XYZ file of N, CA and C in Angstrom:
795
model
N 0.812 -1.011 0.213
C 0.013 -0.220 0.092
C 1.257 1.289 -0.262
N 0.862 2.320 -0.758
C 0.948 3.379 -0.800
C 1.334 4.284 -0.224
N 1.243 3.852 1.581
C 0.473 5.344 2.430
C 1.707 4.949 3.687
N 1.934 6.249 4.420
C 2.750 5.655 6.021
C 1.608 5.370 6.575
N 1.231 4.661 6.887
C 0.560 3.695 7.765
C 0.374 4.085 9.226
N 2.071 3.932 9.673
C 2.129 4.398 11.634
C 0.839 3.887 12.050
N -0.078 3.586 13.229
C -0.910 3.162 13.178
C -2.212 2.786 13.065
N -2.009 2.254 11.540
C -3.301 1.584 11.227
C -2.747 0.209 11.312
N -3.067 -0.768 12.155
C -3.804 -1.882 11.328
C -3.692 -2.869 10.475
N -5.095 -3.083 10.035
C -6.064 -3.626 9.112
C -6.153 -3.355 8.610
N -5.325 -2.707 7.810
C -7.016 -1.920 6.741
C -7.248 -2.487 5.620
N -8.186 -2.490 4.888
C -8.993 -2.366 4.349
C -9.901 -2.261 3.091
N -10.202 -2.449 2.194
C -10.670 -1.704 0.664
C -12.365 -1.459 1.078
N -12.327 -0.307 1.764
C -14.411 -0.529 1.493
C -15.147 -0.488 0.916
N -15.847 -1.210 0.390
C -16.665 -1.957 -0.220
C -17.779 -2.805 0.301
N -19.529 -2.205 -0.192
C -20.905 -2.638 0.147
C -20.716 -4.276 0.712
N -19.432 -5.419 -0.024
C -19.449 -6.257 0.592
C -19.253 -6.913 1.307
N -17.972 -6.018 1.984
C -17.522 -6.555 2.823
C -17.946 -5.056 3.899
N -18.096 -4.070 4.455
C -18.382 -3.310 4.807
C -20.122 -2.800 4.720
N -20.743 -3.284 4.192
C -23.073 -2.941 3.252
C -23.287 -2.645 4.975
N -22.908 -3.719 6.086
C -23.450 -3.742 7.531
C -22.740 -2.701 8.484
N -21.515 -2.345 8.156
C -20.760 -2.038 9.404
C -20.912 -1.178 9.570
N -20.345 -0.563 10.666
C -20.947 1.358 11.806
C -19.741 1.048 12.361
N -19.427 2.857 12.183
C -17.720 3.260 12.485
C -17.959 4.109 13.892
N -18.266 3.501 16.070
C -18.482 4.778 16.744
C -16.701 4.745 17.208
N -16.775 6.350 18.095
C -16.123 7.260 18.614
C -15.996 5.600 19.468
N -14.823 5.406 20.141
C -14.650 5.594 21.546
C -13.121 5.183 22.388
N -12.103 5.400 22.303
C -10.963 6.027 23.201
C -10.759 7.744 22.541
N -11.152 7.893 21.730
C -9.969 8.894 21.748
C -9.401 8.923 20.231
N -8.284 9.023 21.134
C -6.694 9.392 20.085
C -6.062 8.913 20.302
N -6.633 7.500 21.311
C -6.162 6.574 21.986
C -4.963 6.011 21.495
N -5.136 5.308 19.440
C -4.343 4.961 18.953
C -3.527 5.115 18.562
N -3.585 7.151 19.187
C -2.200 7.183 18.781
C -1.139 7.538 19.631
N -0.665 6.232 20.690
C -0.420 7.059 21.994
C 0.854 6.258 21.918
N 1.586 5.793 20.425
C 3.130 5.458 20.517
C 3.515 5.641 19.915
N 3.201 6.912 19.001
C 4.218 7.708 18.106
C 4.447 8.968 18.426
N 5.961 8.417 18.145
C 6.417 10.444 18.067
C 6.222 11.502 17.346
N 6.709 11.228 16.072
C 5.910 11.969 14.941
C 5.106 11.548 14.124
N 4.851 12.299 12.836
C 2.881 11.955 12.740
C 3.427 12.711 11.136
N 3.610 12.780 9.761
C 3.734 13.970 8.255
C 2.469 14.918 9.108
N 2.901 15.907 8.004
C 2.363 17.063 7.893
C 2.127 17.831 6.848
N 1.014 18.397 6.558
C 0.756 19.246 4.938
C 1.180 20.571 4.987
N 2.156 20.853 4.179
C 1.983 22.660 4.403
C 0.259 23.324 4.438
N -0.982 23.031 4.621
C -1.764 24.432 5.159
C -1.476 24.159 6.331
N -0.899 23.357 7.262
C -0.898 22.932 8.879
C -0.430 23.745 9.009
N 0.599 24.532 8.489
C 2.026 25.204 9.735
C 1.146 26.392 10.524
N -0.155 26.864 9.788
C 0.064 27.765 10.455
C -0.489 27.202 12.259
N -0.715 26.529 12.246
C -2.064 25.790 12.594
C -0.573 24.965 13.964
N -0.382 24.449 13.020
C 0.474 23.548 14.025
C 1.686 24.239 14.582
N 2.089 25.073 13.982
C 3.571 25.698 14.453
C 3.232 26.068 15.569
N 1.923 26.520 16.103
C 2.104 27.207 17.802
C 2.265 26.240 19.067
N 2.569 25.099 18.416
C 2.411 24.337 19.684
C 3.351 22.668 19.646
N 4.120 22.398 18.436
C 5.084 21.263 17.937
C 6.538 22.180 16.812
N 7.111 21.232 17.476
C 8.081 20.815 16.639
C 8.226 20.797 15.582
N 8.388 21.495 13.324
C 8.053 21.645 12.259
C 8.939 20.837 11.877
N 9.423 19.819 11.865
C 10.501 19.073 10.835
C 10.433 18.550 9.690
N 11.528 17.885 8.832
C 11.694 17.994 8.339
C 11.857 16.482 7.791
N 11.680 14.427 7.032
C 11.472 13.489 7.241
C 12.107 13.536 5.596
N 13.242 12.517 5.974
C 12.244 11.537 4.641
C 13.708 10.613 4.023
N 14.249 11.004 2.619
C 15.264 10.391 2.323
C 16.022 11.082 1.206
N 16.658 10.825 0.659
C 17.323 11.655 -0.182
C 16.884 12.548 -2.339
N 16.075 11.533 -1.346
C 15.421 11.809 -2.355
C 13.820 12.182 -2.666
N 12.818 12.695 -1.489
C 11.718 12.718 -1.334
C 12.123 13.071 0.348
N 11.332 14.116 0.943
C 10.793 14.224 2.165
C 9.273 15.234 2.465
N 8.534 14.689 3.983
C 7.695 15.649 3.999
C 8.135 15.913 5.184
N 7.502 17.702 5.701
C 7.319 17.516 6.539
C 6.302 16.307 8.058
N 7.043 17.616 9.040
C 6.876 16.538 10.340
C 6.463 17.250 11.085
N 6.057 16.808 11.369
C 5.486 17.154 13.723
C 5.242 15.966 14.665
N 6.680 16.821 15.041
C 6.592 15.913 15.798
C 6.632 16.116 17.658
N 5.218 14.848 18.169
C 4.940 14.921 19.555
C 6.038 14.179 20.687
N 7.162 13.483 20.406
C 7.695 13.048 21.891
C 9.213 12.853 21.551
N 10.033 12.465 21.944
C 11.776 12.485 22.300
C 11.652 10.823 22.808
N 10.886 10.197 21.573
C 11.578 8.913 22.616
C 10.683 7.688 21.635
N 10.721 7.055 20.888
C 10.180 5.934 20.083
C 9.026 5.012 20.986
N 8.056 4.726 20.748
C 6.778 5.153 21.263
C 6.580 5.573 22.120
N 6.760 7.078 21.417
C 5.994 8.238 22.464
C 5.052 9.359 22.470
N 3.929 9.777 22.628
C 4.089 10.589 22.514
C 3.383 11.509 23.523
N 4.101 12.838 23.758
C 3.836 13.597 24.346
C 1.950 13.533 24.737
N 1.387 14.113 23.543
C 0.251 14.502 23.420
C -1.626 14.360 23.904
N -1.341 13.226 23.033
C -2.015 11.670 24.247
C -2.114 11.287 25.686
N -3.380 12.165 26.398
C -3.142 10.644 27.877
C -3.552 9.592 28.129
N -3.560 9.319 29.328
C -4.145 8.330 29.508
C -5.727 7.890 29.291
N -6.127 9.360 28.685
C -8.074 9.700 28.957
C -7.622 8.438 26.712
N -6.595 9.536 26.352
C -6.567 9.563 24.446
C -7.767 10.367 25.117
N -7.737 11.535 25.427
C -7.697 12.748 24.711
C -6.270 13.632 24.758
N -6.215 14.203 23.699
C -4.946 15.203 23.119
C -5.253 16.147 24.195
N -3.968 15.934 24.011
C -3.337 17.690 25.293
C -3.502 18.427 25.166
N -3.977 19.225 25.785
C -3.561 21.093 26.098
C -4.696 21.948 24.831
N -4.867 21.237 24.012
C -6.386 21.886 23.538
C -5.775 21.477 22.024
N -4.483 21.697 21.743
C -3.210 21.591 20.681
C -4.240 20.747 19.781
N -3.399 21.699 18.379
C -3.638 20.971 17.213
C -3.043 19.592 16.911
N -5.387 19.272 16.826
C -4.779 17.876 15.634
C -4.309 17.812 14.743
N -3.340 16.798 14.551
C -2.989 16.766 11.831
C -3.676 15.868 11.551
N -3.947 16.610 10.811
C -5.082 15.836 9.658
C -4.710 14.051 9.467
N -3.627 14.132 9.416
C -3.195 12.521 9.972
C -3.333 11.877 10.267
N -4.155 11.769 11.470
C -4.593 11.660 12.849
C -5.999 10.923 12.886
N -6.528 12.502 12.679
C -7.688 13.524 12.499
C -8.482 12.722 11.365
N -8.216 11.248 10.909
C -8.386 10.782 9.475
C -9.223 9.128 9.792
N -7.939 9.338 11.212
C -7.978 7.714 10.967
C -9.961 7.075 11.444
N -10.261 6.412 11.178
C -9.511 5.599 11.125
C -9.622 4.846 9.705
N -9.730 5.645 8.328
C -9.445 6.036 6.973
C -8.142 6.398 7.080
N -8.229 6.394 4.999
C -7.053 5.930 4.823
C -6.985 5.710 3.263
N -5.976 7.306 2.265
C -6.613 6.339 1.045
C -5.142 5.381 0.553
N -5.267 4.413 -0.586
C -4.325 4.107 -1.341
C -4.397 4.012 -3.135
N -3.833 4.011 -3.051
C -3.621 2.985 -4.465
C -3.926 2.251 -5.103
N -4.468 2.516 -6.772
C -3.965 1.027 -7.162
C -2.647 0.609 -7.894
N -3.275 -0.784 -8.285
C -0.749 -1.016 -8.941
C -0.586 0.159 -10.011
N -1.608 1.041 -10.900
C -1.300 1.867 -11.802
C -0.560 3.192 -11.053
N -1.011 3.966 -10.308
C -0.874 4.567 -8.949
C -1.836 5.660 -10.231
N -3.065 5.532 -10.533
C -3.547 6.333 -11.476
C -4.932 6.284 -10.861
N -5.449 5.353 -9.470
C -6.556 5.563 -8.848
C -6.197 5.047 -6.988
N -7.273 6.622 -7.119
C -6.836 6.134 -4.988
C -8.772 5.814 -4.537
N -7.857 4.229 -3.227
C -9.243 3.994 -2.827
C -9.338 3.466 -1.368
N -10.647 3.541 -0.940
C -10.647 4.588 0.115
C -10.389 2.752 1.134
N -9.995 3.343 2.091
C -9.595 1.797 3.081
C -9.339 2.301 4.444
N -9.911 2.075 5.059
C -10.310 1.417 6.303
C -10.134 0.608 8.389
N -9.590 0.900 8.534
C -9.099 -0.274 9.500
C -10.020 -0.803 10.440
N -10.110 -2.525 10.223
C -10.847 -3.051 10.396
C -10.710 -3.985 11.914
N -9.558 -3.024 12.350
C -8.518 -3.250 14.108
C -9.541 -2.614 14.805
N -10.083 -1.445 14.019
C -9.954 -0.021 15.124
C -11.170 -0.069 16.035
N -11.485 0.084 17.832
C -12.325 -0.782 17.924
C -13.726 -0.893 17.283
N -13.535 0.618 17.312
C -15.300 1.284 17.208
C -15.908 0.924 16.357
N -15.084 0.013 14.547
C -15.841 -1.215 14.419
C -16.305 -2.533 14.826
N -17.407 -2.216 14.422
C -18.486 -2.809 14.762
C -20.266 -2.904 13.693
N -20.439 -4.033 13.891
C -21.901 -4.235 12.833
C -22.626 -4.153 13.899
N -23.236 -3.916 15.080
C -24.507 -4.445 16.089
C -25.282 -2.989 15.422
N -24.778 -2.267 14.412
C -25.475 -0.130 14.523
C -25.313 1.177 15.453
N -23.735 0.259 15.946
C -24.259 1.956 17.262
C -22.826 2.606 16.201
N -23.137 4.074 16.806
C -22.580 5.094 15.768
C -22.548 5.293 14.095
N -22.292 5.619 12.900
C -22.566 5.867 11.848
C -22.181 4.399 10.910
N -23.192 4.275 10.338
C -22.826 3.412 8.998
C -21.960 3.926 7.356
N -22.154 3.529 6.524
C -20.692 4.099 5.901
C -22.426 4.065 4.199
N -23.407 2.716 4.734
C -24.081 2.174 3.706
C -25.081 2.468 3.902
N -25.699 2.715 3.201
C -27.164 2.300 3.611
C -28.251 1.213 3.356
N -29.505 0.781 3.681
C -30.063 -0.944 3.568
C -29.720 -1.277 1.574
N -30.372 0.200 1.138
C -29.613 0.066 -0.390
C -28.343 -0.319 -0.460
N -27.448 -0.233 -0.144
C -25.797 0.618 -0.891
C -25.341 1.568 -1.084
N -25.918 3.186 -0.953
C -25.793 3.398 -1.400
C -24.550 4.035 0.115
N -24.059 5.817 -0.123
C -22.819 5.533 0.342
C -23.990 6.765 1.065
N -23.216 6.496 2.314
C -24.375 6.578 3.481
C -23.946 8.597 3.630
N -24.244 10.008 4.205
C -23.360 11.656 4.059
C -22.325 11.139 5.182
N -22.506 10.307 6.093
C -20.698 9.636 6.957
C -19.581 9.915 5.461
N -19.969 8.561 5.241
C -18.939 7.919 4.416
C -18.648 9.005 3.014
N -19.354 10.013 1.996
C -19.186 11.112 2.219
C -18.551 12.219 2.190
N -18.183 12.146 2.699
C -17.935 14.126 4.406
C -16.534 13.127 4.722
N -16.260 11.429 4.811
C -15.203 10.944 5.266
C -14.473 11.215 3.945
N -14.530 10.798 2.547
C -14.304 11.009 0.682
C -13.651 12.395 1.240
N -15.012 13.471 1.037
C -14.301 14.223 0.180
C -13.239 14.928 1.486
N -13.002 14.540 2.690
C -12.101 15.153 4.070
C -10.662 14.918 3.068
N -10.820 12.829 3.252
C -9.719 12.518 2.503
C -8.888 13.236 0.903
N -10.272 13.840 0.321
C -9.640 13.617 -1.109
C -9.332 15.156 -0.981
N -9.442 16.322 0.460
C -9.288 17.559 0.020
C -7.802 17.466 0.925
N -7.412 15.904 1.780
C -6.237 16.707 2.658
C -4.998 15.331 1.565
N -5.566 14.328 0.749
C -4.791 14.088 -0.521
C -4.449 15.141 -1.637
N -4.742 16.610 -1.764
C -4.485 17.823 -2.952
C -3.714 17.752 -2.018
N -3.693 18.566 -0.978
C -2.468 19.140 0.751
C -2.101 18.455 0.223
N -1.791 17.656 -0.061
C -1.003 16.610 0.501
C 0.665 16.639 -0.960
N -0.800 16.170 -2.013
C 0.865 16.750 -4.063
C 1.356 18.335 -3.251
N 0.122 19.616 -3.190
C 0.967 20.681 -3.002
C 2.130 20.167 -2.215
N 1.580 19.776 -0.645
C 3.179 19.396 0.282
C 4.355 19.423 -0.616
N 3.980 18.049 -1.474
C 5.299 17.845 -1.879
C 5.495 18.413 -3.077
N 5.427 19.417 -3.836
C 5.028 20.669 -4.402
C 6.947 21.360 -3.501
N 5.968 21.829 -2.347
C 6.464 22.340 -1.541
C 8.094 21.905 -0.981
N 8.293 20.749 -0.999
C 9.330 19.818 -0.093
C 10.349 20.319 -1.178
N 9.914 19.823 -3.090
C 10.666 19.241 -4.158
C 11.435 20.880 -4.136
N 10.413 21.499 -4.020
C 11.218 23.021 -3.918
C 12.567 23.802 -3.099
N 12.272 23.145 -1.550
C 12.908 23.130 -0.753
C 14.640 22.298 -1.126
N 14.574 20.744 -1.477
C 15.851 20.409 -2.382
C 16.192 20.813 -3.430
N 15.215 21.284 -4.102
C 15.913 21.350 -5.571
C 17.107 22.586 -5.166
N 17.290 23.705 -4.181
C 17.140 25.271 -3.627
C 18.776 24.417 -2.277
N 18.532 22.636 -2.515
C 20.165 23.258 -1.445
C 19.278 23.219 0.531
N 18.179 23.972 0.382
C 17.732 24.960 2.141
C 18.029 23.445 3.279
N 17.155 22.266 2.445
C 17.305 21.769 4.159
C 18.982 21.317 4.719
N 19.042 20.478 5.416
C 20.741 19.875 6.108
C 19.498 19.177 7.576
N 20.735 18.112 7.426
C 20.208 17.029 8.328
C 21.401 18.178 10.163
N 19.517 17.562 11.259
C 19.548 17.815 12.139
C 20.270 17.375 13.424
N 20.327 17.381 14.520
C 19.030 16.483 15.920
C 19.450 17.381 16.563
N 18.856 16.823 17.768
C 18.231 17.744 19.075
C 18.759 17.112 20.000
N 19.767 17.984 21.431
C 19.908 17.391 22.034
C 19.429 17.373 23.504
N 19.317 16.790 24.085
C 18.794 16.922 25.786
C 19.034 16.699 26.611
N 19.204 17.606 27.564
C 20.068 17.700 28.843
C 19.164 18.159 29.996
N 18.733 17.058 30.785
C 18.320 16.654 31.652
C 19.067 16.746 33.191
N 18.380 18.073 34.596
C 18.707 18.018 35.321
C 19.317 16.984 36.277
N 18.767 15.359 35.946
C 20.120 14.791 36.779
C 20.971 13.971 35.714
N 21.792 15.408 35.042
C 23.274 14.711 33.836
C 22.146 13.774 32.507
N 21.815 13.764 32.106
C 21.312 12.098 31.800
C 20.978 13.166 29.532
N 21.292 12.492 29.393
C 21.800 13.570 27.916
C 20.443 12.149 26.562
N 20.210 12.441 26.419
C 19.017 12.183 25.311
C 19.117 12.551 24.203
N 19.296 12.361 22.001
C 19.611 12.943 21.638
C 17.935 12.777 21.038
N 17.525 13.305 19.589
C 16.505 12.363 19.095
C 17.689 13.087 16.857
N 17.675 12.486 16.911
C 18.008 12.139 15.248
C 17.171 11.515 13.964
N 17.691 12.090 12.785
C 16.476 11.534 11.764
C 15.793 12.828 11.242
N 16.351 14.000 11.138
C 15.276 14.328 10.828
C 16.257 15.820 10.224
N 14.789 17.198 8.764
C 15.983 17.989 9.114
C 15.948 20.187 9.272
N 15.872 20.770 9.097
C 15.471 21.446 8.933
C 15.842 23.098 7.698
N 15.390 24.062 7.327
C 16.045 24.650 6.700
C 16.525 25.507 7.277
N 18.037 25.576 6.483
C 19.976 26.935 6.526
C 18.569 28.209 6.503
N 19.705 28.916 7.995
C 18.890 30.115 7.515
C 19.868 31.490 6.080
N 21.580 30.860 6.983
C 22.021 31.278 5.562
C 21.648 31.167 4.214
N 21.493 29.484 3.500
C 21.160 29.748 2.746
C 19.641 30.312 2.395
N 18.702 30.232 2.647
C 17.361 30.982 2.895
C 18.366 32.554 2.322
N 19.006 33.007 3.340
C 18.554 34.200 3.050
C 20.158 34.327 1.498
N 19.749 34.070 0.992
C 21.258 33.354 -0.101
C 20.287 33.541 -1.512
N 18.870 33.027 -1.292
C 17.807 32.777 -2.566
C 17.661 34.314 -3.088
N 18.267 33.673 -3.913
C 17.940 34.560 -5.754
C 16.405 35.406 -5.194
N 16.395 36.445 -6.044
C 14.773 37.062 -5.376
C 14.260 36.883 -6.614
N 14.208 35.634 -7.822
C 12.704 35.825 -8.858
C 12.472 34.585 -7.689
N 12.924 33.924 -7.612
C 12.506 32.262 -6.381
C 12.704 32.416 -5.325
N 13.065 33.490 -4.442
C 11.783 34.265 -3.240
C 11.134 35.519 -3.469
N 10.493 35.189 -4.923
C 8.714 35.704 -4.800
C 8.168 34.750 -5.195
N 8.912 33.653 -5.639
C 7.633 33.231 -6.166
C 7.150 32.067 -5.115
N 8.089 32.218 -3.883
C 8.303 31.483 -3.048
C 6.600 31.882 -2.029
N 6.989 33.156 -2.323
C 6.031 34.200 -1.131
C 5.102 33.509 -2.218
N 4.778 34.103 -3.361
C 3.569 34.109 -4.099
C 2.343 32.847 -3.758
N 3.504 31.418 -3.138
C 2.383 30.962 -3.073
C 2.136 29.700 -1.950
N 2.452 31.577 -1.084
C 2.453 30.775 0.812
C 3.728 29.650 1.359
N 4.625 29.058 0.424
C 6.591 28.572 0.158
C 7.138 29.406 1.693
N 7.241 30.627 1.158
C 8.483 31.565 2.595
C 7.241 31.095 3.840
N 6.161 31.626 3.821
C 5.549 31.530 4.690
C 5.601 30.403 6.065
N 5.243 29.465 5.394
C 5.610 28.018 5.963
C 7.033 28.205 6.290
N 8.261 28.426 5.482
C 9.261 28.078 5.901
C 9.602 28.381 6.966
N 8.759 30.555 7.448
C 9.233 30.880 8.227
C 8.303 29.928 9.865
N 7.273 29.705 8.468
C 6.606 29.303 10.286
C 7.447 28.102 10.774
N 8.082 26.938 9.715
C 8.983 26.050 10.395
C 9.962 26.172 11.450
N 10.491 27.085 10.840
C 11.877 27.540 12.059
C 11.304 28.261 13.640
N 10.453 29.092 12.864
C 9.100 29.711 14.199
C 9.306 28.330 14.984
N 8.572 27.495 15.013
C 8.514 26.338 15.284
C 9.226 24.902 16.049
N 10.565 25.538 15.831
C 11.676 24.640 16.331
C 12.001 25.354 17.767
N 11.384 25.856 18.290
C 11.548 26.236 19.601
C 11.284 25.732 20.627
N 10.292 25.077 19.831
C 9.549 23.723 21.235
C 9.727 22.762 21.246
N 11.251 22.247 20.947
C 12.142 21.596 21.251
C 12.233 21.789 22.159
N 11.927 22.762 23.479
C 12.330 23.015 24.503
C 11.192 22.951 25.787
N 9.924 23.310 25.324
C 9.125 22.804 25.160
C 8.385 21.604 25.827
N 9.061 20.274 24.915
C 8.770 19.449 24.770
C 10.249 19.404 26.171
N 10.990 19.398 25.907
C 12.272 19.115 27.033
C 11.102 19.264 28.947
N 10.692 21.162 29.062
C 9.684 20.284 31.108
C 8.396 19.329 30.565
N 7.859 19.003 28.905
C 7.514 18.012 29.578
C 7.725 16.464 29.620
N 8.265 16.539 29.192
C 8.985 15.579 29.518
C 10.316 14.763 31.006
N 10.513 15.593 32.074
C 10.826 16.455 32.926
C 9.430 16.567 33.904
N 8.298 16.606 33.246
C 6.407 16.379 34.498
C 7.163 17.491 34.693
N 7.433 18.943 34.350
C 7.013 19.536 34.225
C 5.994 20.602 33.737
N 5.976 22.586 33.915
C 4.650 22.643 33.508
C 5.640 23.341 32.086
N 5.285 23.137 31.417
C 5.007 23.918 29.470
C 5.305 25.385 29.979
N 4.633 25.934 30.200
C 4.200 27.183 30.804
C 5.872 28.180 31.155
N 6.023 26.567 31.945
C 7.774 27.116 32.813
C 8.925 26.891 32.731
N 8.545 26.114 30.728
C 10.166 25.962 29.957
C 10.462 26.952 30.233
N 12.457 26.433 30.130
C 12.817 28.203 30.154
C 13.097 28.432 28.563
N 14.095 29.923 28.614
C 14.556 29.414 27.302
C 15.758 28.257 26.456
N 15.503 28.399 25.127
C 16.840 27.475 24.940
C 18.404 28.629 25.040
N 18.032 29.135 25.241
C 20.119 30.225 25.283
C 19.762 30.849 27.123
N 18.843 30.225 27.994
C 19.501 30.934 29.210
C 19.820 29.953 29.812
N 21.842 30.440 30.282
C 22.196 29.423 30.513
C 22.272 28.864 32.558
N 21.232 29.004 33.289
C 21.316 29.088 33.887
C 20.137 27.925 33.997
N 19.402 27.314 33.156
C 17.867 26.397 32.963
C 19.761 24.860 32.401
N 18.536 24.493 34.177
C 18.124 22.847 34.673
C 19.170 21.589 33.265
N 17.957 22.714 32.701
C 17.209 20.969 31.156
C 17.660 22.290 30.622
N 17.959 21.398 29.488
C 17.701 22.434 28.239
C 18.220 21.320 26.654
N 17.162 21.983 26.135
C 17.579 21.318 24.824
C 17.993 22.454 23.681
N 18.959 21.715 22.767
C 20.212 22.487 21.741
C 19.827 21.908 20.283
N 19.104 22.041 19.196
C 20.116 22.029 18.796
C 20.876 22.012 17.350
N 21.515 21.360 16.412
C 22.734 20.373 15.992
C 22.865 19.923 15.581
N 23.181 20.960 13.821
C 23.760 20.908 12.594
C 24.219 19.297 12.377
N 24.154 17.727 11.841
C 24.622 16.295 11.777
C 26.120 17.271 10.792
N 25.980 18.079 10.505
C 27.496 18.016 9.391
C 28.186 18.670 10.186
N 28.251 19.476 11.647
C 29.001 20.035 11.922
C 29.494 19.317 13.194
């Protein structure tokens, strides 16, 4: 399946034959995402997400995508509580909100196929929640709204791919790692992500800069850079302290510090 699944366990194409009597009800909120420390993000979400999370770029030498960092350890999400609620009224990424539904592509990559995670605890055949199809086998309004949401998401995903390609073509991305120094002397690091190099951004020619301004790509870039301050907030959460009391990363008196370093240095 041509998609990142993460918390999807048993995604299957939605059909009348297989799901004609299936209903979907809300269960434990976002408990399904409690073991992921990052999820993909589309460019249109930068403005909402930058106020809560570090936005970084992750992928390969050929392709990268924006990602929000949700925790500093594997299988750790600071933003999902034990009750399954998303903490602190923070923005919930669309990648998470679309669950248990997801698009895949056919073998020719020409058509999108709607899938549902049959392993989702809210899936049932006792009529509890929202039906996918009515008694005549027609799509319900609920299913139509799901399809519309995922179609919009896929359109934003494609536009985000174009934005990331521009960053790569301009050579703006650099490998980074976050170093976490805890008050008890423990040192942790988070790597495998990239960020925009500020110096290279300043060297962009006027024509390209104008193009990025017109497409909102420049705004997304500055939102990304601004969001990196949240690594310090995440350290405070890691230490089980009040996020509002997080010390600035450049405060030399802070016992706990989060530092960003280029992996090229």
